[in-house]
PDB file of C-alpha atoms and ligand atoms in Angstrom:
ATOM      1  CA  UNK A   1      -7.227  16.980  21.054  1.00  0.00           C
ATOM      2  CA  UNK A   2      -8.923  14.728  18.487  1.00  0.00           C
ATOM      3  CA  UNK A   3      -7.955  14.824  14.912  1.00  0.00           C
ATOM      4  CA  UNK A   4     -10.481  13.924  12.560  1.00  0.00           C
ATOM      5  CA  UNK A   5     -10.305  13.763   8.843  1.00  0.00           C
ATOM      6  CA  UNK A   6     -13.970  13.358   7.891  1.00  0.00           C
ATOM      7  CA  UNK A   7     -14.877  13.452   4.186  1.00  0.00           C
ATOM      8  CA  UNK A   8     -11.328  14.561   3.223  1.00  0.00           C
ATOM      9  CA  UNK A   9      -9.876  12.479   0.499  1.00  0.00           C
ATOM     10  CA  UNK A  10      -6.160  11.527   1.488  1.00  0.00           C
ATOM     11  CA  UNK A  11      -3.412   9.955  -1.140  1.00  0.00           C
ATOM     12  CA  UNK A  12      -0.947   8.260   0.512  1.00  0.00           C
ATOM     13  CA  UNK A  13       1.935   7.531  -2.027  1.00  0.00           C
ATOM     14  CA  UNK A  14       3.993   4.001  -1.110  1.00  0.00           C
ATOM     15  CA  UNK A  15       1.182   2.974   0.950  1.00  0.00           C
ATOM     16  CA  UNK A  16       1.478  -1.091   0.252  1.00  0.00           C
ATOM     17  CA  UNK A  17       3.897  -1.835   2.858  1.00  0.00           C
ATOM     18  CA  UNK A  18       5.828   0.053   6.079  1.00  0.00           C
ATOM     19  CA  UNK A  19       5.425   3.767   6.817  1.00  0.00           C
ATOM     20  CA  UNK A  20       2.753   4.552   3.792  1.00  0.00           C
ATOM     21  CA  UNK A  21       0.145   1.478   4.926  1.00  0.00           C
ATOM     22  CA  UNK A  22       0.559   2.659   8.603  1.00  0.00           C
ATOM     23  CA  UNK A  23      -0.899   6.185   7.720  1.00  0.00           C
ATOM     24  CA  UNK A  24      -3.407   4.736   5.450  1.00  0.00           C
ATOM     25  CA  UNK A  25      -5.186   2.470   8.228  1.00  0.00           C
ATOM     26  CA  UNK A  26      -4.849   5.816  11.061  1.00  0.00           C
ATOM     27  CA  UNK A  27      -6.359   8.021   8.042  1.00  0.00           C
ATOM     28  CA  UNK A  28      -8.952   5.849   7.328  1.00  0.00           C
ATOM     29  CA  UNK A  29      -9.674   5.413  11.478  1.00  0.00           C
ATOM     30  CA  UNK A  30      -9.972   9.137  12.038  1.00  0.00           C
ATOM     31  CA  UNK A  31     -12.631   9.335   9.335  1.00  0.00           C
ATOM     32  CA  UNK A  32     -11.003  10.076   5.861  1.00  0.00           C
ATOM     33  CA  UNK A  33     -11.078   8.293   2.263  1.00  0.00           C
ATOM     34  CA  UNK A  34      -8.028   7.161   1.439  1.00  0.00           C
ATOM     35  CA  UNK A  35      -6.420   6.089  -2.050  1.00  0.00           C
ATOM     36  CA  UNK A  36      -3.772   3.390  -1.332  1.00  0.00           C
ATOM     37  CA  UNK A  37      -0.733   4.062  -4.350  1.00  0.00           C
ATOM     38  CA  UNK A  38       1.047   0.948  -4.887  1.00  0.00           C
ATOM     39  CA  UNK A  39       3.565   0.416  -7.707  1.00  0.00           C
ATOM     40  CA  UNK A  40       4.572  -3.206  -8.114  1.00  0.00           C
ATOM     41  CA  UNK A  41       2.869  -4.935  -4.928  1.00  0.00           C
ATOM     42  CA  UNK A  42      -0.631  -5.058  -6.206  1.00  0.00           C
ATOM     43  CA  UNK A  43      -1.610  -7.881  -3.368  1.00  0.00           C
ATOM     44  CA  UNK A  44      -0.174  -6.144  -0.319  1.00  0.00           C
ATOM     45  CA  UNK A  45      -2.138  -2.524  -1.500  1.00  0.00           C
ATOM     46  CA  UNK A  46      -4.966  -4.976  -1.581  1.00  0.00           C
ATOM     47  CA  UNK A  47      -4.524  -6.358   1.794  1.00  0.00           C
ATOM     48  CA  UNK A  48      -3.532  -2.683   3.306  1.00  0.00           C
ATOM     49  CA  UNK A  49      -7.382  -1.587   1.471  1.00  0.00           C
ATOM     50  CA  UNK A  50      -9.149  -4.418   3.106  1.00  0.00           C
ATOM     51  CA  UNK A  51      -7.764  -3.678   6.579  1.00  0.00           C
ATOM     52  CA  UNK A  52      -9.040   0.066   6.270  1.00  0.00           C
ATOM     53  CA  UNK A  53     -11.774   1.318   8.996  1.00  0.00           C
ATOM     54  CA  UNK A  54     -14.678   3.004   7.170  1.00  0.00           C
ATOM     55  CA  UNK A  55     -15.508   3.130   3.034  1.00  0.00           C
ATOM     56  CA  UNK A  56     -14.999   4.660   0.135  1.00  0.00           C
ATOM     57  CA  UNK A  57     -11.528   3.920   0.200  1.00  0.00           C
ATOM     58  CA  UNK A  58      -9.425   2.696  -3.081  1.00  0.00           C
ATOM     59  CA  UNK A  59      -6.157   1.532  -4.647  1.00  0.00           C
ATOM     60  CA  UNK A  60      -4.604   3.237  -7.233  1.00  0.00           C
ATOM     61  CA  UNK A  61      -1.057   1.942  -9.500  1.00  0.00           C
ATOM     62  CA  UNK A  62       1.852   5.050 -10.336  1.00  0.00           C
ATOM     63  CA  UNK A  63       5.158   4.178 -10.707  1.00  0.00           C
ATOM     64  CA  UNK A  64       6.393   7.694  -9.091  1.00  0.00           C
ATOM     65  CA  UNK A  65       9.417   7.624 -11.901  1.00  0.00           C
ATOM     66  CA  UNK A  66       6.380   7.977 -15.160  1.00  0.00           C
ATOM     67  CA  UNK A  67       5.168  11.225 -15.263  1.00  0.00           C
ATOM     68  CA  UNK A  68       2.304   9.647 -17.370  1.00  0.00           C
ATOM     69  CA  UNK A  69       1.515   6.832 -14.351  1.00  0.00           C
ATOM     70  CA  UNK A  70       1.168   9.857 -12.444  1.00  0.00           C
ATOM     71  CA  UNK A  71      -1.141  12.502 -14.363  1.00  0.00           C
ATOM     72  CA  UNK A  72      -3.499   9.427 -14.785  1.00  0.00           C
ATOM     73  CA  UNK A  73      -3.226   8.327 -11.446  1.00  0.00           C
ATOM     74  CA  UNK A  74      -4.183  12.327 -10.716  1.00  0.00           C
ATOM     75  CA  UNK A  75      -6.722  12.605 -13.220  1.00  0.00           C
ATOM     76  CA  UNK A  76      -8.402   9.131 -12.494  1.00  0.00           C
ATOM     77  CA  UNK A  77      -8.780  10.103  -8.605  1.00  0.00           C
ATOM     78  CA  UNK A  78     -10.407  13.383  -9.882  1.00  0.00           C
ATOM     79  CA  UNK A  79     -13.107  11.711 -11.965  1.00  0.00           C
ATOM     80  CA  UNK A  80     -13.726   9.514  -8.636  1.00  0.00           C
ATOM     81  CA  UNK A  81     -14.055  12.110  -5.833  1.00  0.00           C
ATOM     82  CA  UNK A  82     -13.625  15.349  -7.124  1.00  0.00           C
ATOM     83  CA  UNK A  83     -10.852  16.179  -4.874  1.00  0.00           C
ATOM     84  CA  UNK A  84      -7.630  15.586  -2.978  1.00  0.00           C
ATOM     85  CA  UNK A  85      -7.462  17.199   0.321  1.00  0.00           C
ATOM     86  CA  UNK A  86      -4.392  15.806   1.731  1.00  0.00           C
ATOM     87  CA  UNK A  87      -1.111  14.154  -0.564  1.00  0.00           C
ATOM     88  CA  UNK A  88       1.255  12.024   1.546  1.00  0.00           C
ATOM     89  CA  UNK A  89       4.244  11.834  -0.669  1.00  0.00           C
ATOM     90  CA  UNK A  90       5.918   8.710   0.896  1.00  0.00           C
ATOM     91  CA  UNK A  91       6.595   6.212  -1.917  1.00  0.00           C
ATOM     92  CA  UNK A  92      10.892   6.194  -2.034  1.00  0.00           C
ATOM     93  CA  UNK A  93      13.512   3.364  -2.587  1.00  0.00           C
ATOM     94  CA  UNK A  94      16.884   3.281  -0.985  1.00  0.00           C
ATOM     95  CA  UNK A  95      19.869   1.277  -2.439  1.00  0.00           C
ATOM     96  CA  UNK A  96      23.136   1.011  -0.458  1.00  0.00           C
ATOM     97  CA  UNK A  97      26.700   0.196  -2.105  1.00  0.00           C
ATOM     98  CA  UNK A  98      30.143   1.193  -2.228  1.00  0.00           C
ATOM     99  CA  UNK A  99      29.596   4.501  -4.738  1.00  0.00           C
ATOM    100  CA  UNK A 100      33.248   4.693  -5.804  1.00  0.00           C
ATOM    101  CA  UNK A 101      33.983   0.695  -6.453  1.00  0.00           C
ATOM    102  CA  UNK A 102      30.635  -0.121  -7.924  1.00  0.00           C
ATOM    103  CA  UNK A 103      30.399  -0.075 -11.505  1.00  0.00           C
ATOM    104  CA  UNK A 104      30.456   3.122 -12.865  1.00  0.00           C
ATOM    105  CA  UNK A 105      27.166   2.452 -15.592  1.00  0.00           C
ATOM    106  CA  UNK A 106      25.624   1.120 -12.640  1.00  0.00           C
ATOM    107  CA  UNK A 107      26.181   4.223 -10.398  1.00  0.00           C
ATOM    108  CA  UNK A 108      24.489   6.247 -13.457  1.00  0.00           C
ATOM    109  CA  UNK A 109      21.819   4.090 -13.490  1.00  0.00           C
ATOM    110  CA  UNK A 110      21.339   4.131  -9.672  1.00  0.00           C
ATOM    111  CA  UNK A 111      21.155   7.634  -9.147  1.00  0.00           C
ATOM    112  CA  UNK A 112      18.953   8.389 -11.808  1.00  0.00           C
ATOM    113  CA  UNK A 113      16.225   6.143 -10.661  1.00  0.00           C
ATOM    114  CA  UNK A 114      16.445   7.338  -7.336  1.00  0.00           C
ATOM    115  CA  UNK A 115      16.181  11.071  -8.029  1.00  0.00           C
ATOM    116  CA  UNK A 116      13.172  10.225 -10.394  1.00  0.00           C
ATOM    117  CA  UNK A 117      11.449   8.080  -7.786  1.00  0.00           C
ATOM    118  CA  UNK A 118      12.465  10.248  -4.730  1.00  0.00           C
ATOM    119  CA  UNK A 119      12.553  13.952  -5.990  1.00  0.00           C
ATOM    120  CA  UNK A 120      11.346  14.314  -9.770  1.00  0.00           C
ATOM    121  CA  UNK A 121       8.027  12.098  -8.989  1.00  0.00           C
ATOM    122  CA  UNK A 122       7.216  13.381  -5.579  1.00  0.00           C
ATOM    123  CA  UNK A 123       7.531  17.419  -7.406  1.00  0.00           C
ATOM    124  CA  UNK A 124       5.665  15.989 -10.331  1.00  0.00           C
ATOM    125  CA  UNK A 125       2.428  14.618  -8.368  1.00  0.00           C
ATOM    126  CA  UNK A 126       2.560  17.741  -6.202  1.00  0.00           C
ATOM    127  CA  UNK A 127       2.419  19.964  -9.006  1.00  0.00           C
ATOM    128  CA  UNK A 128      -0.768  17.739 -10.342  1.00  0.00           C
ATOM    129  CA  UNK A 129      -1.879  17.687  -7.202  1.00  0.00           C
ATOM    130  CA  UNK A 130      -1.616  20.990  -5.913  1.00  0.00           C
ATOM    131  CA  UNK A 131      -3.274  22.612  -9.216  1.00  0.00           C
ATOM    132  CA  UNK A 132      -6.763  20.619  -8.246  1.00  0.00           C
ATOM    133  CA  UNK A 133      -6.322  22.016  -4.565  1.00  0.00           C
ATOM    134  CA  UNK A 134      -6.469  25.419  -5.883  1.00  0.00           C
ATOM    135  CA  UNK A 135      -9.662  24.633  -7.337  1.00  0.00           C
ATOM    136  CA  UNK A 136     -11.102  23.616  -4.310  1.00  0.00           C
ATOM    137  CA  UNK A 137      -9.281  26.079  -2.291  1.00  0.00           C
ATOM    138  CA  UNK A 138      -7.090  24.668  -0.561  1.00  0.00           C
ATOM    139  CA  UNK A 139      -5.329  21.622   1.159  1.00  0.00           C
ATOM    140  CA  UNK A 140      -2.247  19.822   2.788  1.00  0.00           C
ATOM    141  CA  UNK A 141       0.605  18.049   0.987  1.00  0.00           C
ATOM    142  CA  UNK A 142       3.281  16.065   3.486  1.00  0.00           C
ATOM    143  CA  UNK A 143       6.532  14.875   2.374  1.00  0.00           C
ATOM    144  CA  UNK A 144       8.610  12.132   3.791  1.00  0.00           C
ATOM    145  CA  UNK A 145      11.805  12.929   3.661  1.00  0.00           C
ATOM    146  CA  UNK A 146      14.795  11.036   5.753  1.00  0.00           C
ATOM    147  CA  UNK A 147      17.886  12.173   8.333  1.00  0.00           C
ATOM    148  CA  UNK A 148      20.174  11.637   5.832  1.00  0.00           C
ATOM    149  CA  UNK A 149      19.163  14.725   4.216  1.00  0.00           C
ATOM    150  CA  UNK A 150      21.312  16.200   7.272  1.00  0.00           C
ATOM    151  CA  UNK A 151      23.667  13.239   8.308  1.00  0.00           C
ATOM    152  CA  UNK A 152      25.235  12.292   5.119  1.00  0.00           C
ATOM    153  CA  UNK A 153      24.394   9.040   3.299  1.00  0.00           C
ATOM    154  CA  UNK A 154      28.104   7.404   2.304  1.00  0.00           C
ATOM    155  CA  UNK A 155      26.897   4.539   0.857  1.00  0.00           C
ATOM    156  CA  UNK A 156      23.380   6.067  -1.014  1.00  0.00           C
ATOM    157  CA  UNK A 157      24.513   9.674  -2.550  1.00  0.00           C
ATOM    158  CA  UNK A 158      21.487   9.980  -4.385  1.00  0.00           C
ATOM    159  CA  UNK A 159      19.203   8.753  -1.618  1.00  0.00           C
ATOM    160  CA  UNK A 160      20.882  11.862   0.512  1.00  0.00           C
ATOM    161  CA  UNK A 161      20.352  14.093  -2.091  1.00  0.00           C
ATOM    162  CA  UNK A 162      17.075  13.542  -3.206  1.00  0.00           C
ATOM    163  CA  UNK A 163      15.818  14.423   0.326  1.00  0.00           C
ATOM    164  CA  UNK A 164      17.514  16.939   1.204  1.00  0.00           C
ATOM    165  CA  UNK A 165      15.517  18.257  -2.770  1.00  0.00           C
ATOM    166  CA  UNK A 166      12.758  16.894  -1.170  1.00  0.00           C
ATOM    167  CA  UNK A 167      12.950  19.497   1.848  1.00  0.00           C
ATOM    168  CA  UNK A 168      13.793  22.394  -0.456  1.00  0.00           C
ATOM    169  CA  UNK A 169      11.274  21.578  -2.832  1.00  0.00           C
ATOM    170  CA  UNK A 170       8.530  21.189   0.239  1.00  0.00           C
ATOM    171  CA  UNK A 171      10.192  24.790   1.686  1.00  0.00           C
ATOM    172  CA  UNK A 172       9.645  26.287  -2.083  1.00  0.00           C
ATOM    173  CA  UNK A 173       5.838  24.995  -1.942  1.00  0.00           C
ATOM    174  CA  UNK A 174       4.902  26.283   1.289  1.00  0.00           C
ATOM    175  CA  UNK A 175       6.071  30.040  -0.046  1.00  0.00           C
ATOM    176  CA  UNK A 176       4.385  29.103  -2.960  1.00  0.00           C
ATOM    177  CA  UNK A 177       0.914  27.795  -2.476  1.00  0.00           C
ATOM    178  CA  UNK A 178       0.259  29.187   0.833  1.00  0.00           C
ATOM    179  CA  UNK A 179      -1.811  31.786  -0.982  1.00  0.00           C
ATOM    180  CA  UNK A 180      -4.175  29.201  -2.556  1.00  0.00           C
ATOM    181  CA  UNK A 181      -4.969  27.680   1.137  1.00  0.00           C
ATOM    182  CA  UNK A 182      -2.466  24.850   0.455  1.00  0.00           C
ATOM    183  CA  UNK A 183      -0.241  24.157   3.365  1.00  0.00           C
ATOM    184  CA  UNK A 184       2.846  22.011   2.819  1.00  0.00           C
ATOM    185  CA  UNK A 185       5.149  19.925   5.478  1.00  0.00           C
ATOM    186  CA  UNK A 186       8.111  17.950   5.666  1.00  0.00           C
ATOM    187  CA  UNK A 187       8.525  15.123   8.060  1.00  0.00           C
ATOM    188  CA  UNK A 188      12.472  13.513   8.049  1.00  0.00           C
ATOM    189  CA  UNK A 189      12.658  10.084  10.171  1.00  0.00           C
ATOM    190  CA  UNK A 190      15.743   7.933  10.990  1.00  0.00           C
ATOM    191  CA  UNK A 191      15.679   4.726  10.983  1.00  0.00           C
ATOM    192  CA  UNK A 192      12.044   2.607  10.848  1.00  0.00           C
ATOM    193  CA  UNK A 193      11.303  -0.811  11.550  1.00  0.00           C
ATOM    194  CA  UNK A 194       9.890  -1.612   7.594  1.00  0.00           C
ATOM    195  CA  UNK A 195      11.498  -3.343   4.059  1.00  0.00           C
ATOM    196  CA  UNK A 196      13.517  -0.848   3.283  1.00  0.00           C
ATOM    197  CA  UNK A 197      15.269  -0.749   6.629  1.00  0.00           C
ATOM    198  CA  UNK A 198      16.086  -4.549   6.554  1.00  0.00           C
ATOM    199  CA  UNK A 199      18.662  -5.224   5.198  1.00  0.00           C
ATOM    200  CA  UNK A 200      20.612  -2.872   7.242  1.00  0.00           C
ATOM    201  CA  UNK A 201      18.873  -4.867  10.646  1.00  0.00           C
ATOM    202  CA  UNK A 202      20.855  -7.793  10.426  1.00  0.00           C
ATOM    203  CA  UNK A 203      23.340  -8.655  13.911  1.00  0.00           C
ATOM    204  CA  UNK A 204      25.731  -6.123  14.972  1.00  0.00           C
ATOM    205  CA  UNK A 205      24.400  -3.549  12.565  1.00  0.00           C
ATOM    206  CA  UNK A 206      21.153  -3.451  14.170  1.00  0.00           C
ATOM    207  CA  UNK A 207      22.592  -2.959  17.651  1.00  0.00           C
ATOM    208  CA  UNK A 208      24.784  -0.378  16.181  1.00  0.00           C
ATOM    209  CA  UNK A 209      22.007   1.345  14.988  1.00  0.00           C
ATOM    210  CA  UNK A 210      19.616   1.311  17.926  1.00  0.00           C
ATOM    211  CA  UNK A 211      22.603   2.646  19.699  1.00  0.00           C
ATOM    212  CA  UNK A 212      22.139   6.008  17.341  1.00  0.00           C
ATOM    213  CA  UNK A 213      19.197   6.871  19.889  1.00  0.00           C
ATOM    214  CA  UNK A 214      18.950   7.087  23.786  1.00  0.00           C
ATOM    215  CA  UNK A 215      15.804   5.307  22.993  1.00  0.00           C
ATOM    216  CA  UNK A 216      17.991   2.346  22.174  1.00  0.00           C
ATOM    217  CA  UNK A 217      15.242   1.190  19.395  1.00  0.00           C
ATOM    218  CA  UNK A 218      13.760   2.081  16.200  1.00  0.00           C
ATOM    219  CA  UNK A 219      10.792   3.434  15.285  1.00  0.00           C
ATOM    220  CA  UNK A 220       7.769   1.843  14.184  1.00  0.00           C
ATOM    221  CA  UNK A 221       5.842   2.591  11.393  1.00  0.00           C
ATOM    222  CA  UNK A 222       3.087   3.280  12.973  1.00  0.00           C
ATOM    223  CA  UNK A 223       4.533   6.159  15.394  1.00  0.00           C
ATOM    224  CA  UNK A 224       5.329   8.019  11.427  1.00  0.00           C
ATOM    225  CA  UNK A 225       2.090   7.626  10.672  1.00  0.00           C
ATOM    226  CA  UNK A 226       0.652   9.328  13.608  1.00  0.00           C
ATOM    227  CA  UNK A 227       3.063  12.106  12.750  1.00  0.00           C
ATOM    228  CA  UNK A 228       2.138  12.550   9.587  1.00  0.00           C
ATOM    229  CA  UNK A 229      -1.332  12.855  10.496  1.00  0.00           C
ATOM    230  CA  UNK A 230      -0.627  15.322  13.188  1.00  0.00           C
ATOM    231  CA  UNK A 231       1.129  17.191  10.441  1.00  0.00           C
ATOM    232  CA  UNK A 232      -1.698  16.907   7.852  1.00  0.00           C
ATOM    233  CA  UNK A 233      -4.391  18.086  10.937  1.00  0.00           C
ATOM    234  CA  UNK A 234      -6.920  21.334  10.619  1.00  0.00           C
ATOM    235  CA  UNK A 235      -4.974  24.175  13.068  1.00  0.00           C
ATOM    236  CA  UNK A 236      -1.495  24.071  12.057  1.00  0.00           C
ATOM    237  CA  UNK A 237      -1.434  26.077   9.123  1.00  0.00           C
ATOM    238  CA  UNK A 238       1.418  28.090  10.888  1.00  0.00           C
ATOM    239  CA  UNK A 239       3.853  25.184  10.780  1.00  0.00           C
ATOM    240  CA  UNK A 240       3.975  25.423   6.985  1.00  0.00           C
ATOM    241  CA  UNK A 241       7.433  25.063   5.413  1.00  0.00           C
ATOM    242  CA  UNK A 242       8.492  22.982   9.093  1.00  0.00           C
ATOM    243  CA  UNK A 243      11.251  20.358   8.509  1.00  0.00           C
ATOM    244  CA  UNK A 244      10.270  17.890  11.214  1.00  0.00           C
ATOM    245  CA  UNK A 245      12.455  15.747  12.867  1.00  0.00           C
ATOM    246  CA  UNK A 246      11.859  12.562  13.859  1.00  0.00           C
ATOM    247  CA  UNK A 247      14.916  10.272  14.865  1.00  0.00           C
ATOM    248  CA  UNK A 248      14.906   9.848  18.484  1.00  0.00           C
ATOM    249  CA  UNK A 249      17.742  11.969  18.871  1.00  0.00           C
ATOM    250  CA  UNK A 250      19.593  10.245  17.058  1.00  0.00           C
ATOM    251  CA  UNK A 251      20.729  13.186  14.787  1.00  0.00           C
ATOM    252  CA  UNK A 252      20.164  16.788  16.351  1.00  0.00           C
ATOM    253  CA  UNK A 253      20.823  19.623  14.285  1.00  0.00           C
ATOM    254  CA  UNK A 254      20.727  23.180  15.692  1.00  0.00           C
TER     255      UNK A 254
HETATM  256  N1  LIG B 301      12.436   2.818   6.685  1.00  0.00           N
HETATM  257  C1  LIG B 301      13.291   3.762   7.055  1.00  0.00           C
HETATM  258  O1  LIG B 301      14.230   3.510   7.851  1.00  0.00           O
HETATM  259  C2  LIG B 301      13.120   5.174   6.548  1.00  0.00           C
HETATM  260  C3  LIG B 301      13.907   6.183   7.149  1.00  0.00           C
HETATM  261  C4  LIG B 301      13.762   7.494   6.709  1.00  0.00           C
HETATM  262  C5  LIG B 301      12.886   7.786   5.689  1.00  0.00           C
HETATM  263  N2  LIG B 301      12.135   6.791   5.113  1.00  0.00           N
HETATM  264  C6  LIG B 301      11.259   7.155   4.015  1.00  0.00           C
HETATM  265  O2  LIG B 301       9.939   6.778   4.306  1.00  0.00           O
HETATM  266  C7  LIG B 301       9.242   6.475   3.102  1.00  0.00           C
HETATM  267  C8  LIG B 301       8.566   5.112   3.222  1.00  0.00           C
HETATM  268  O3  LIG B 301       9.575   4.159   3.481  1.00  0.00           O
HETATM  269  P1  LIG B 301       9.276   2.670   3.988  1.00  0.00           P
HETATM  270  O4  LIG B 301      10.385   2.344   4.904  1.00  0.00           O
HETATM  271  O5  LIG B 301       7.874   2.530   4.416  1.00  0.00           O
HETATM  272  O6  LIG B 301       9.539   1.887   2.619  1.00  0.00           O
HETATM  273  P2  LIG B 301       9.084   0.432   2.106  1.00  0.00           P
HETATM  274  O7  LIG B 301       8.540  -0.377   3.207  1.00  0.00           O
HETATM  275  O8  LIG B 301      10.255  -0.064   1.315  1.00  0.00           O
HETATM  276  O9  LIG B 301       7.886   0.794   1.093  1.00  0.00           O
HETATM  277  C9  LIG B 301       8.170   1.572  -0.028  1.00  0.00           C
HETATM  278  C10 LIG B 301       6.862   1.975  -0.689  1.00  0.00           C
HETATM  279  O10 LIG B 301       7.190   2.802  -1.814  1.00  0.00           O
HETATM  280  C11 LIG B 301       6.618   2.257  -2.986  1.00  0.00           C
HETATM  281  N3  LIG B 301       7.500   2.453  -4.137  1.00  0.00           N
HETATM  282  C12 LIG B 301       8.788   2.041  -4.280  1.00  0.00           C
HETATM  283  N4  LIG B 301       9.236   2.350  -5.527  1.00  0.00           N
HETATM  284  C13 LIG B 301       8.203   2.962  -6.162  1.00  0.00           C
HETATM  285  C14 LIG B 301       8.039   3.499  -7.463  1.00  0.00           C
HETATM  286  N5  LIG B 301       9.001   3.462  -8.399  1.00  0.00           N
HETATM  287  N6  LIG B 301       6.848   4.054  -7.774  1.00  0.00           N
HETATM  288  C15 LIG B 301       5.850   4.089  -6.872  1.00  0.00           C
HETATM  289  N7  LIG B 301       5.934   3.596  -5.629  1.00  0.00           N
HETATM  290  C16 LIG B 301       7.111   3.033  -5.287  1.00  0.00           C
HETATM  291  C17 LIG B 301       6.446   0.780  -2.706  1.00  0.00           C
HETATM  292  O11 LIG B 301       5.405   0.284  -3.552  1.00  0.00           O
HETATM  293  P3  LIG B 301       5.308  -1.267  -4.051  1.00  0.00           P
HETATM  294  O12 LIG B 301       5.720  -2.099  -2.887  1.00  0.00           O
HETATM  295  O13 LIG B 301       3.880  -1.436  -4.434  1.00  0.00           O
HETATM  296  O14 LIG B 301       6.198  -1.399  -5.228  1.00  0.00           O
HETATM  297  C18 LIG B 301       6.090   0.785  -1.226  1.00  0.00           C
HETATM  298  O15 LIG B 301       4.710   1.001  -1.047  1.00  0.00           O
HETATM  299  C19 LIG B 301      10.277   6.545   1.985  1.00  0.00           C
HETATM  300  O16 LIG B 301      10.195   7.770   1.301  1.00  0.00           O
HETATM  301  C20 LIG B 301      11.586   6.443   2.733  1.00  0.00           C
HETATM  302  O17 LIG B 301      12.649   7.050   2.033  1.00  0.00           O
HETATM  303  C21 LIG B 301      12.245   5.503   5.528  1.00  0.00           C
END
């Protein structure tokens, strides 16, 4: 089966670096035009742009925590192509510490940045997003999400918890918008070879994590790219609301 993505405009959020620039450069092969989001790495969404197959392609600054960044950002892609077909909401940060020792103006601080970036932002450029799909009848919006939505995250409470709003909020679209033709799913990886996962790859604790999986290894960026265009792909309407896992069973819920 081959997927193709012709003429659709695709926004992948986060897409200067790891998971997001993987499924920018397999969009852009299969056919589509595809706005790179960046927020503070200018030069790498630069790079990412340049590598892209095809044209018509463009990079685009949000920071997901301004709701301003982001109805410009929305509006701005508008005036330029008259349409989103297909929002990848990957853009996230993750910040480990002890969440009981570390200071507790700090913890504040921490979680609210996180649930602005990971939950608040994400719902935010949906909503923008999702009201110019119904005016063009339809369209696909994919959210990122993580296992430790299900697992637990000890040492990132607010990193746990703004996924596991992510995959309610993505479950609430799909009821929502299926009647305007817009089709909305959730894909929730373990651990992926990128930035945010190294600082946890370091000696023993790499090992320890590989040996989560029976695969013994983690996943590449690339391999949650392909997913997320398989998910984003004409013929699957059905699968709207899905929660996918995709952790190399490391973490198997029932
Ligand atoms: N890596 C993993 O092990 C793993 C596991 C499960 C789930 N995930 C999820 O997968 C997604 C992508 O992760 P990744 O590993 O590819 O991360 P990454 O390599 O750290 O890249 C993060 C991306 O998000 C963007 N970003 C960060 N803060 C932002 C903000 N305030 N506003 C707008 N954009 C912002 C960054 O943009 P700039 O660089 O331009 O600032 C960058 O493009 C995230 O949602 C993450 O939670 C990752």
């Amino acid at each position: 089966m081959e997927i193709t993505f012709n003429d659709k405009v695709v926004l992948v959020t986060g897409a200067s670096r790891g998971i997001g620039a993987a499924a920018a450069y397999l969009f852009s092969q299969s056919g589509a035009k595809v706005v790179v989001h960046y927020n503070q790495n200018k030069q790498s969404a630069e790079t990412v742009l340049g590598s892209l197959a095809g044209s018509g392609h463009s990079i685009f600054q949000a920071d997901m925590a301004s709701p301003d960044d982001l109805k410009k950002m929305t509006s701005e892609i508008i005036s330029r192509y008259g349409k989103i077909d297909i929002l990848v909401n990957n853009a996230g940060i993750y910040e480990e510490d002890d969440m009981v020792q570390m200071p507790f103006d700090k913890f504040l601080e921490y979680w609210d940045e996180t649930i602005r970036v990971n939950l608040t932002g994400p719902a935010i450029l949906s909503n923008l997003v999702a009201r110019e799909m119904v005016k063009t009848v339809g369209g696909r919006i994919i959210n990122v999400t993580s296992r430790g939505a299900f697992r637990g995250e000890p040492t990132a409470w607010a990193y746990g918890a703004s996924k596991a709003g992510l995959n309610s909020t993505g479950q609430s679209m799909a009821k929502s918008l299926a009647k305007y033709g817009i089709f909305v799913f959730t894909l929730a990886p373990g651990f992926v070879e990128t930035d945010m996962a190294g600082p946890c790859l370091v000696g023993e604790k790499r090992r320890e994590i590989e040996s989560q999986t029976p695969l013994n290894r983690l996943a590449q960026p690339e391999e949650i790219g392909r997913a997320i265009l398989l998910l984003a792909a004409e013929g699957n309407e059905y699968m709207t609301g899905c929660i996918l896992d995709m952790n190399g069973a490391s973490y198997l819920r029932t």
